[in-house]
PDB file of C-alpha atoms in Angstrom:
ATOM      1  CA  UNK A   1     108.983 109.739  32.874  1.00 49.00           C
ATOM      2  CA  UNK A   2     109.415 113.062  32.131  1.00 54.00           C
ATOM      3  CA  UNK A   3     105.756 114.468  32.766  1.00 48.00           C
ATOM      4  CA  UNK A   4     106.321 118.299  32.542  1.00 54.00           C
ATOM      5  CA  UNK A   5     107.449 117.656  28.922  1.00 47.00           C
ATOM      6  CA  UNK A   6     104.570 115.310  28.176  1.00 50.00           C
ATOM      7  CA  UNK A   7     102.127 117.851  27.083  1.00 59.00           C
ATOM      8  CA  UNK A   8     100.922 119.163  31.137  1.00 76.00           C
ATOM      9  CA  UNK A   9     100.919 122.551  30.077  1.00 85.00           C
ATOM     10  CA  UNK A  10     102.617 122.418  34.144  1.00 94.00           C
ATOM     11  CA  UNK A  11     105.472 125.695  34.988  1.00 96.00           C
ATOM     12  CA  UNK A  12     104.852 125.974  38.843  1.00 98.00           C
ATOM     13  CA  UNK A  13     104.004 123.458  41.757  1.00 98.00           C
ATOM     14  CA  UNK A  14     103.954 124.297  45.640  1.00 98.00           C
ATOM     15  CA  UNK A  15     104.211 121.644  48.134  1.00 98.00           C
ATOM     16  CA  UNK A  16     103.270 122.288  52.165  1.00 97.00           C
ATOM     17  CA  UNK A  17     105.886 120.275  53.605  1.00 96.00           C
ATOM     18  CA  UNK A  18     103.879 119.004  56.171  1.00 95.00           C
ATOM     19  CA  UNK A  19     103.890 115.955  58.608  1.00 95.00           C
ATOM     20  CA  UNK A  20     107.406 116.104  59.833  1.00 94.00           C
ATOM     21  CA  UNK A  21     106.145 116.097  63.787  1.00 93.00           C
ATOM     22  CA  UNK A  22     103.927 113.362  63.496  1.00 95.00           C
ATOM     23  CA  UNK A  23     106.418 111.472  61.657  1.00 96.00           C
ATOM     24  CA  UNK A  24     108.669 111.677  64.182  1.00 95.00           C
ATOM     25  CA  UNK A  25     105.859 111.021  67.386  1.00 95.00           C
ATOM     26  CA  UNK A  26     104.981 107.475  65.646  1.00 95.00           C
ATOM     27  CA  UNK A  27     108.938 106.785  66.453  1.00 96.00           C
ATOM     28  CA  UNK A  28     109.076 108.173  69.529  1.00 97.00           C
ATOM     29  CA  UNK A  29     111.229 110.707  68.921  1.00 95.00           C
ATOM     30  CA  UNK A  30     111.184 114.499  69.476  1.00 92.00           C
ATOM     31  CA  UNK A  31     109.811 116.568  66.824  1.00 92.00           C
ATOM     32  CA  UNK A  32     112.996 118.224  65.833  1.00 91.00           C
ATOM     33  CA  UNK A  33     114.244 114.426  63.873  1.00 93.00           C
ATOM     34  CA  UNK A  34     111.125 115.000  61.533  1.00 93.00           C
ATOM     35  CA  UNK A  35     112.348 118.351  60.009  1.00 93.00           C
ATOM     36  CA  UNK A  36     115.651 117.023  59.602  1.00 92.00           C
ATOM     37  CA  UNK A  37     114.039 113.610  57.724  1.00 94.00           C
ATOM     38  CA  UNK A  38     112.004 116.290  56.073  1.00 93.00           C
ATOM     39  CA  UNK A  39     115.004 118.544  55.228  1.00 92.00           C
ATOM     40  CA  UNK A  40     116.428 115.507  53.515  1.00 93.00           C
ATOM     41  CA  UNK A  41     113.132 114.978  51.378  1.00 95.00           C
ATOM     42  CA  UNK A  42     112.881 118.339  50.339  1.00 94.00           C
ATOM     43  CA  UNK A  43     116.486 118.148  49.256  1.00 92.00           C
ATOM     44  CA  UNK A  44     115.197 115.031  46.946  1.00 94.00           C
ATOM     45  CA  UNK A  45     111.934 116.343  45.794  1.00 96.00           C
ATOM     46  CA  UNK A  46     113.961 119.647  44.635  1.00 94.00           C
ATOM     47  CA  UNK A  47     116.387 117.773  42.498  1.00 93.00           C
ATOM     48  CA  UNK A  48     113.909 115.460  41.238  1.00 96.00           C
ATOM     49  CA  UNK A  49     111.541 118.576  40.203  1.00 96.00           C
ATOM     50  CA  UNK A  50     114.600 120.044  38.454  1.00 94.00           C
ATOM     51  CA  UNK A  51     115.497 116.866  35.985  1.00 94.00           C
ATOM     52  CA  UNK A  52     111.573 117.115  35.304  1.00 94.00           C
ATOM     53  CA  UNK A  53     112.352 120.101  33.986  1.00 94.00           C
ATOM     54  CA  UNK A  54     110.064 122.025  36.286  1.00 96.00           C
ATOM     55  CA  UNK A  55     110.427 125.832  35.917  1.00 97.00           C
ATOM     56  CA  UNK A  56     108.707 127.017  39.507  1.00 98.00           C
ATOM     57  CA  UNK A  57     108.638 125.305  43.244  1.00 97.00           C
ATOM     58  CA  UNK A  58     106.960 126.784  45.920  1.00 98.00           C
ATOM     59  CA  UNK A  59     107.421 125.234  49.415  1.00 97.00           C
ATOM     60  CA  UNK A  60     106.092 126.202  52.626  1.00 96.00           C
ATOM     61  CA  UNK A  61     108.904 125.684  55.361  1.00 94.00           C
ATOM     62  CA  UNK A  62     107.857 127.955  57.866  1.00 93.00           C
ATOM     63  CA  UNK A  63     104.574 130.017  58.588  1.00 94.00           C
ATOM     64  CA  UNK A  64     103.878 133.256  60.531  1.00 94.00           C
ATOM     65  CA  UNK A  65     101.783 131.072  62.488  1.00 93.00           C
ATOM     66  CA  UNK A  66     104.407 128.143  63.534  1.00 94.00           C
ATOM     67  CA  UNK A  67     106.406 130.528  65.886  1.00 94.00           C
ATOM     68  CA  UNK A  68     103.856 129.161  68.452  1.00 93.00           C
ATOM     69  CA  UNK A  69     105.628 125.837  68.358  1.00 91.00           C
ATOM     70  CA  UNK A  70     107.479 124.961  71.054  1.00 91.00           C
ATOM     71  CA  UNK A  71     110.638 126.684  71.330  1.00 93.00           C
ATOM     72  CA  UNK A  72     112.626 123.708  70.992  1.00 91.00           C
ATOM     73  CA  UNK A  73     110.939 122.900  68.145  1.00 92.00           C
ATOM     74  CA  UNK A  74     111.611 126.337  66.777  1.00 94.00           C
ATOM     75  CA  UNK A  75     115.173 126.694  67.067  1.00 92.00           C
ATOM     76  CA  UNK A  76     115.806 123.211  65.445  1.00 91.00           C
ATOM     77  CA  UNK A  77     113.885 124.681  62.493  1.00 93.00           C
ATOM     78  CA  UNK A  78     116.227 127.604  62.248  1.00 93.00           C
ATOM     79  CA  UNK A  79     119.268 125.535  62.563  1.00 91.00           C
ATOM     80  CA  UNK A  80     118.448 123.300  59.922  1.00 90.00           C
ATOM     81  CA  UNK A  81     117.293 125.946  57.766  1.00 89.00           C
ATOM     82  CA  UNK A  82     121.059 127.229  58.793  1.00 89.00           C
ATOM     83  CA  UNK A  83     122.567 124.152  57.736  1.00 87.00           C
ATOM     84  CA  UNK A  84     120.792 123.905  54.149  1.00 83.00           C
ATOM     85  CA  UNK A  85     122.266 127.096  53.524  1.00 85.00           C
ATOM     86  CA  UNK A  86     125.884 126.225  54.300  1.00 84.00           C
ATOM     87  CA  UNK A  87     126.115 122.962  52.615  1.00 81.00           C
ATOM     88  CA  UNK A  88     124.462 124.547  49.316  1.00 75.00           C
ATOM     89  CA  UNK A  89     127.382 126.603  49.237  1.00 75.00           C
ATOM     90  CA  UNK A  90     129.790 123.598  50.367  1.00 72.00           C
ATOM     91  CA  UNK A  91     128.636 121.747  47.172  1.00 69.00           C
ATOM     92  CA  UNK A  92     127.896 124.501  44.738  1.00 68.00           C
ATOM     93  CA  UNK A  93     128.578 123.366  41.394  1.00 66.00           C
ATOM     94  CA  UNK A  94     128.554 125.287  38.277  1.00 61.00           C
ATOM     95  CA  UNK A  95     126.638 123.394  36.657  1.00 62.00           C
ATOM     96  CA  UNK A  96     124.066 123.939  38.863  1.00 81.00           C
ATOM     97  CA  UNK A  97     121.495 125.917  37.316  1.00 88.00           C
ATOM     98  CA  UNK A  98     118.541 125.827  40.543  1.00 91.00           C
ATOM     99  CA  UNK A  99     118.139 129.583  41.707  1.00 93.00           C
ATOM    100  CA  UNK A 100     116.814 130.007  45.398  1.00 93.00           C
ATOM    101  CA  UNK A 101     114.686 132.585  46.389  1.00 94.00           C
ATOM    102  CA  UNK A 102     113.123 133.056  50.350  1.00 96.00           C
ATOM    103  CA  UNK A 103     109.755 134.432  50.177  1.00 97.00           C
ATOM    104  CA  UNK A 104     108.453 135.905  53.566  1.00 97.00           C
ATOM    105  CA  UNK A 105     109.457 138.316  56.073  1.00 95.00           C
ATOM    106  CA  UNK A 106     112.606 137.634  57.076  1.00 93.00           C
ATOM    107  CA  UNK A 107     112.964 140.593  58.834  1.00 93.00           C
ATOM    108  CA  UNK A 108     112.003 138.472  62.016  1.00 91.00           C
ATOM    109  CA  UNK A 109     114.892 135.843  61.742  1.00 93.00           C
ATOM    110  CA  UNK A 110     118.391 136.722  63.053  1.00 93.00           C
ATOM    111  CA  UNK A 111     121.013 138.822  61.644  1.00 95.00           C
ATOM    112  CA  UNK A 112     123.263 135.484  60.841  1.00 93.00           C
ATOM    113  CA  UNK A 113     120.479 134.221  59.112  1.00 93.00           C
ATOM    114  CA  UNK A 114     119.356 136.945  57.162  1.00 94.00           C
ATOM    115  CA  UNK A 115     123.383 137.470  55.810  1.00 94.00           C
ATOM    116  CA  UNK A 116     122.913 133.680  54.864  1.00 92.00           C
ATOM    117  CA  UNK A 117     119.604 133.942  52.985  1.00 93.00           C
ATOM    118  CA  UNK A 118     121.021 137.241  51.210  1.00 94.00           C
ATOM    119  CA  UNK A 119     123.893 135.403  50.027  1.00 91.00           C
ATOM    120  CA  UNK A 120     122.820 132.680  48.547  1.00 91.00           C
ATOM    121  CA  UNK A 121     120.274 134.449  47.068  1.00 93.00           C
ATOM    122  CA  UNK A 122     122.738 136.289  45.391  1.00 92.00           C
ATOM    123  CA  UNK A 123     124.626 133.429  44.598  1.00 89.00           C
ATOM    124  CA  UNK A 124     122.105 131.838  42.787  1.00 88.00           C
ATOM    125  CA  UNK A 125     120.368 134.998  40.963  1.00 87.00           C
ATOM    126  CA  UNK A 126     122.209 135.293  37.551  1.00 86.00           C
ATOM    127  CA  UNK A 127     121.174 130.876  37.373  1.00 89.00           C
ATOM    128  CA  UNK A 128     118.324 130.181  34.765  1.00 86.00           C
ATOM    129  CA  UNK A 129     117.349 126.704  35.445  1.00 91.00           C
ATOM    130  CA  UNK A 130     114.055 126.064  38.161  1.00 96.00           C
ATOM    131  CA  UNK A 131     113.459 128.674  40.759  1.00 96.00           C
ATOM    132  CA  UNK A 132     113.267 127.458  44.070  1.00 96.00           C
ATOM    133  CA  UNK A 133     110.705 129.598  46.260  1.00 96.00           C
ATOM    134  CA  UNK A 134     111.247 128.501  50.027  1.00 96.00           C
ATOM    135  CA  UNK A 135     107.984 129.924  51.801  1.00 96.00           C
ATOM    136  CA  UNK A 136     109.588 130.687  55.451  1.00 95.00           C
ATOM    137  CA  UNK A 137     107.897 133.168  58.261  1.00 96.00           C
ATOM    138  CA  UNK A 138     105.582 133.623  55.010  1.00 97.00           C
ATOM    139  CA  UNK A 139     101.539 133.719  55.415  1.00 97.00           C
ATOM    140  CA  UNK A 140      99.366 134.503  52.501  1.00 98.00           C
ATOM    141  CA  UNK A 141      97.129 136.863  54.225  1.00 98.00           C
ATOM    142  CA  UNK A 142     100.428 138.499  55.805  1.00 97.00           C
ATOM    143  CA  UNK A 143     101.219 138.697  51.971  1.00 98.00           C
ATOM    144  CA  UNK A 144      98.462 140.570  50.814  1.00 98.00           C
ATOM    145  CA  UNK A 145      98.154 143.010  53.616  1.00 98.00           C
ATOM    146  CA  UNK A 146     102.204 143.792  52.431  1.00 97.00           C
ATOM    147  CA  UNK A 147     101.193 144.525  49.054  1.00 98.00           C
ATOM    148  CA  UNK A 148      98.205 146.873  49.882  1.00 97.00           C
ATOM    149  CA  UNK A 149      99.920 148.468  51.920  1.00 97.00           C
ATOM    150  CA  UNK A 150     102.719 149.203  49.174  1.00 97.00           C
ATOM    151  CA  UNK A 151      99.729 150.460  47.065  1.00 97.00           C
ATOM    152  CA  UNK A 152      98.165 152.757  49.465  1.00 97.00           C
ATOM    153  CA  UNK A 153     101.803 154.481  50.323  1.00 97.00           C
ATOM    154  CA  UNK A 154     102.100 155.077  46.471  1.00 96.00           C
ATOM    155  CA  UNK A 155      98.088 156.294  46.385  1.00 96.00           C
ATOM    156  CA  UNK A 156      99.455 158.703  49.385  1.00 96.00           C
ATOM    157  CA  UNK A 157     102.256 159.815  47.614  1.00 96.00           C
ATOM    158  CA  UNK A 158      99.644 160.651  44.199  1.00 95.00           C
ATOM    159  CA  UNK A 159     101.534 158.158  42.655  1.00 95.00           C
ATOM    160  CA  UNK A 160      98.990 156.111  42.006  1.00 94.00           C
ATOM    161  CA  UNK A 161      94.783 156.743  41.168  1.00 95.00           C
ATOM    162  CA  UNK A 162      93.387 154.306  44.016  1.00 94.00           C
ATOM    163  CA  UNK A 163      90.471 153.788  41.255  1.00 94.00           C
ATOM    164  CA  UNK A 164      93.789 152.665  38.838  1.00 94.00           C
ATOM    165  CA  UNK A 165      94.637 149.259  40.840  1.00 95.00           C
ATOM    166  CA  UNK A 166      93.695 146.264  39.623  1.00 96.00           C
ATOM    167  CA  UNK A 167      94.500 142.595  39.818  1.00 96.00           C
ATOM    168  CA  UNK A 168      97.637 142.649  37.931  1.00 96.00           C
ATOM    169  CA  UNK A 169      98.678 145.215  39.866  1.00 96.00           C
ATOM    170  CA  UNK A 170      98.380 143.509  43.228  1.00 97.00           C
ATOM    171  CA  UNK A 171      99.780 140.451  41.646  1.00 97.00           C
ATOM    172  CA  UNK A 172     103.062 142.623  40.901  1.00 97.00           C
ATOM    173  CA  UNK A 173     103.176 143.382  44.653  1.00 98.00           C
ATOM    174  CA  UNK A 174     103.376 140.249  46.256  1.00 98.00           C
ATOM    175  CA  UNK A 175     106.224 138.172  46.807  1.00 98.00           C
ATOM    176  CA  UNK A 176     105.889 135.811  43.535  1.00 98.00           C
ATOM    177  CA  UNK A 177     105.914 139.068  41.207  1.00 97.00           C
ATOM    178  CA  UNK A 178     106.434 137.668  38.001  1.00 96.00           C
ATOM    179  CA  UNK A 179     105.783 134.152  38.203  1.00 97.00           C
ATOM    180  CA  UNK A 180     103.182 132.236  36.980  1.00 97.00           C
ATOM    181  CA  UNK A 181     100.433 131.445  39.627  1.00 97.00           C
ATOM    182  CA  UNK A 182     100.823 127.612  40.538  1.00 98.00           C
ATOM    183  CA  UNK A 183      99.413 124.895  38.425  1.00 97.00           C
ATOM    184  CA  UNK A 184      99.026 121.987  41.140  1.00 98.00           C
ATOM    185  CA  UNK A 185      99.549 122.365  45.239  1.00 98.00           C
ATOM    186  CA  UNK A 186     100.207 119.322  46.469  1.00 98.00           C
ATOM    187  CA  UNK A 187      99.711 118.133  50.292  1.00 98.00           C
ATOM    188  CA  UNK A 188     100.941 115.386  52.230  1.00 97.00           C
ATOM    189  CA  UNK A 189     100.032 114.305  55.550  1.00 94.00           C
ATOM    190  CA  UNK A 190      96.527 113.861  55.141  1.00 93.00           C
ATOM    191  CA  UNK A 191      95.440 117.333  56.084  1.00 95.00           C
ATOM    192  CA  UNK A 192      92.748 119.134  53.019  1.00 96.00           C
ATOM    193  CA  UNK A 193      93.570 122.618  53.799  1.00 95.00           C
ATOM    194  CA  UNK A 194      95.600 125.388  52.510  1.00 96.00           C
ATOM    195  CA  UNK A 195      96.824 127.133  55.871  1.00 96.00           C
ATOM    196  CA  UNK A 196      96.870 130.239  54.296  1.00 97.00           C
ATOM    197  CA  UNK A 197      99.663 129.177  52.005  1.00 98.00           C
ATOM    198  CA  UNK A 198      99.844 131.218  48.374  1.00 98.00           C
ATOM    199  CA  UNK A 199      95.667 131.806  49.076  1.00 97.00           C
ATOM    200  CA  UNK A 200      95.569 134.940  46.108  1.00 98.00           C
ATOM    201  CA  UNK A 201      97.637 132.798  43.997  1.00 98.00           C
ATOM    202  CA  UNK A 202      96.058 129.576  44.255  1.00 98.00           C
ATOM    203  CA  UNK A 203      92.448 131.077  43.059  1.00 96.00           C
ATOM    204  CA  UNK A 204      92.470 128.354  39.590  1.00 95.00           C
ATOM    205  CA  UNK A 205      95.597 125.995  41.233  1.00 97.00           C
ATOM    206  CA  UNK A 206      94.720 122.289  41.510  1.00 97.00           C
ATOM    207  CA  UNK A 207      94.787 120.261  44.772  1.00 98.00           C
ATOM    208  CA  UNK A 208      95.961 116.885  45.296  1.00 98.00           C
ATOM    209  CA  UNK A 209      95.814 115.666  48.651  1.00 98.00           C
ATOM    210  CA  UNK A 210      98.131 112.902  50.006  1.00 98.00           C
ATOM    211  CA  UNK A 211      97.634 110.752  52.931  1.00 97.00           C
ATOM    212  CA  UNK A 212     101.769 110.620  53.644  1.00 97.00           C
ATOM    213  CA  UNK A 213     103.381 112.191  55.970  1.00 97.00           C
ATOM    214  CA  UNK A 214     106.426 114.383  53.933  1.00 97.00           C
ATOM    215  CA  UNK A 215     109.362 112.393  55.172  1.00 96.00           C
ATOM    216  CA  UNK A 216     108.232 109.448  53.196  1.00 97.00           C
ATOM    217  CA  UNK A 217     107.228 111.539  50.410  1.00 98.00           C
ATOM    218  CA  UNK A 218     109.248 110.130  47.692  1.00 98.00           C
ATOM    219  CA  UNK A 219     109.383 110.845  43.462  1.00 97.00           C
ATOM    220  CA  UNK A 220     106.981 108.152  43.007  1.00 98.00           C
ATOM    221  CA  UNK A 221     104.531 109.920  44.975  1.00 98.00           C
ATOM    222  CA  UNK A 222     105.457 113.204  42.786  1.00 98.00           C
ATOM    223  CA  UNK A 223     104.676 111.232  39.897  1.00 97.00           C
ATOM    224  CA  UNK A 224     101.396 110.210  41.500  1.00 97.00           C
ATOM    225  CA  UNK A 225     100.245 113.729  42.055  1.00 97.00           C
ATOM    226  CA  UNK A 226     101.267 114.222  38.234  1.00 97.00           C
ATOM    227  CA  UNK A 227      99.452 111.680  37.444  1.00 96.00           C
ATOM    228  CA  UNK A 228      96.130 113.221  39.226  1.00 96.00           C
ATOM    229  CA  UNK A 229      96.618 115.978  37.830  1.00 96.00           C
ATOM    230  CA  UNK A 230      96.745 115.265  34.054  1.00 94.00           C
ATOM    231  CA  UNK A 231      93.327 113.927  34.353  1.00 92.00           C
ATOM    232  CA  UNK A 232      91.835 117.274  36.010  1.00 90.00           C
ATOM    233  CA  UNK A 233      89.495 119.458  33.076  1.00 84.00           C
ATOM    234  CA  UNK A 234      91.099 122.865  33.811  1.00 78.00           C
ATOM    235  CA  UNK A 235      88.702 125.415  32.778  1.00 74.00           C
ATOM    236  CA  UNK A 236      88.980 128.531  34.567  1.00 68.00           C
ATOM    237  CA  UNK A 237      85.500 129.290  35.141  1.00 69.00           C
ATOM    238  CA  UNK A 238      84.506 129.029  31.561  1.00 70.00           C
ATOM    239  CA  UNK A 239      82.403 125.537  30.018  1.00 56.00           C
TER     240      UNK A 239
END
């Protein structure tokens, strides 16, 4: 069923991919197989978004906070992040019309990576089909201390009136510039927080909450979320 085009008024979900380590503990196996089961479900949830006809995703891979993971556990991360890269450019089609953005500081990754992420950005910037925002070393507060502090050096400069900034003008600094704020932010695994993921943008977002962990997230529980959703009374503080 195609739900964004049944009347949801829905441009923009973001998902926190989360669960992939516990997935993998009930197995008995190291950490590092739940990101790559997890890899493969984001890979699903992606194309399954795009035939939806979905015009935003936001997913949090990787947060300023989860480079206090083991090492191990680290390093797998980056490699598989690697690996997405390379076999989106193995199978590019041109009919492909998904565009792929990182949103974050990538600054911190490594040089190999960072040539990777600027290329396919590149690759994908002239597409005009869904927008794929992959949340890695990204942190909402991180975010917002970014953008103020792009606003104070043009204040500095006498650029800008500090009494001048408003909402909108934050807005335009962060890393989701001209998007629309997300409708719905869904979360598997059971956990009912946000972990400071998209925290100015999510002020009027609703939640759904999942008790799955995200390997076994599947369409069906998209749908379900959907579902939730089109039976929430969005009214943005008014009656």
């Amino acid at each position: 069923m195609d739900n964004m085009r049944a009347g949801l008024g829905l441009q923009h979900i973001g998902i926190i991919m989360d669960g992939n380590g516990r997935w993998a503990k009930k197995r008995g196996l190291p950490r590092k197989y739940g990101h790559r089961e997890g890899a493969k479900t984001f890979r699903r949830i992606v194309e399954y978004c795009d035939k939806l006809g979905l015009r935003y995703l936001t997913v949090y891979a990787f947060s300023t906070e989860n480079w206090k993971r083991p090492e191990d556990e680290v390093n797998s991360i980056m490699q598989l992040l690697e690996q997405y890269i390379d076999e989106a450019f193995e199978r590019q089609d041109e009919n492909d019309t998904v565009r792929t953005r990182f949103i974050g500081d990538v600054s911190a990754l490594s040089e190999t990576l960072k040539e990777k992420i600027a290329r396919i950005e590149q690759m994908s910037q002239g597409r005009t089909g869904m927008t794929v925002n992959v949340a890695f070393n990204y942190g909402g507060r991180d975010e917002l201390v970014r953008a103020a502090r792009q606003l104070a050096i043009q204040a500095q400069q006498g650029k800008l009136d500090p009494q001048q900034i408003n909402e909108q003008m934050l807005s335009d600094h962060l890393y989701t510039s001209g998007q629309p704020d997300p409708d719905l932010i869904i979360r598997p695994s059971g956990e009912e927080r946000l972990s400071n993921f998209l925290i100015w943008q999510a002020a009027y977002s609703e939640f759904v909450f999942m008790d799955v962990l995200w390997p076994d997230f599947t369409p069906a529980h998209l749908d379900q979320a959907l579902e939730i959703f089109s039976r929430r009374n969005r009214r943005y503080g008014q009656v």
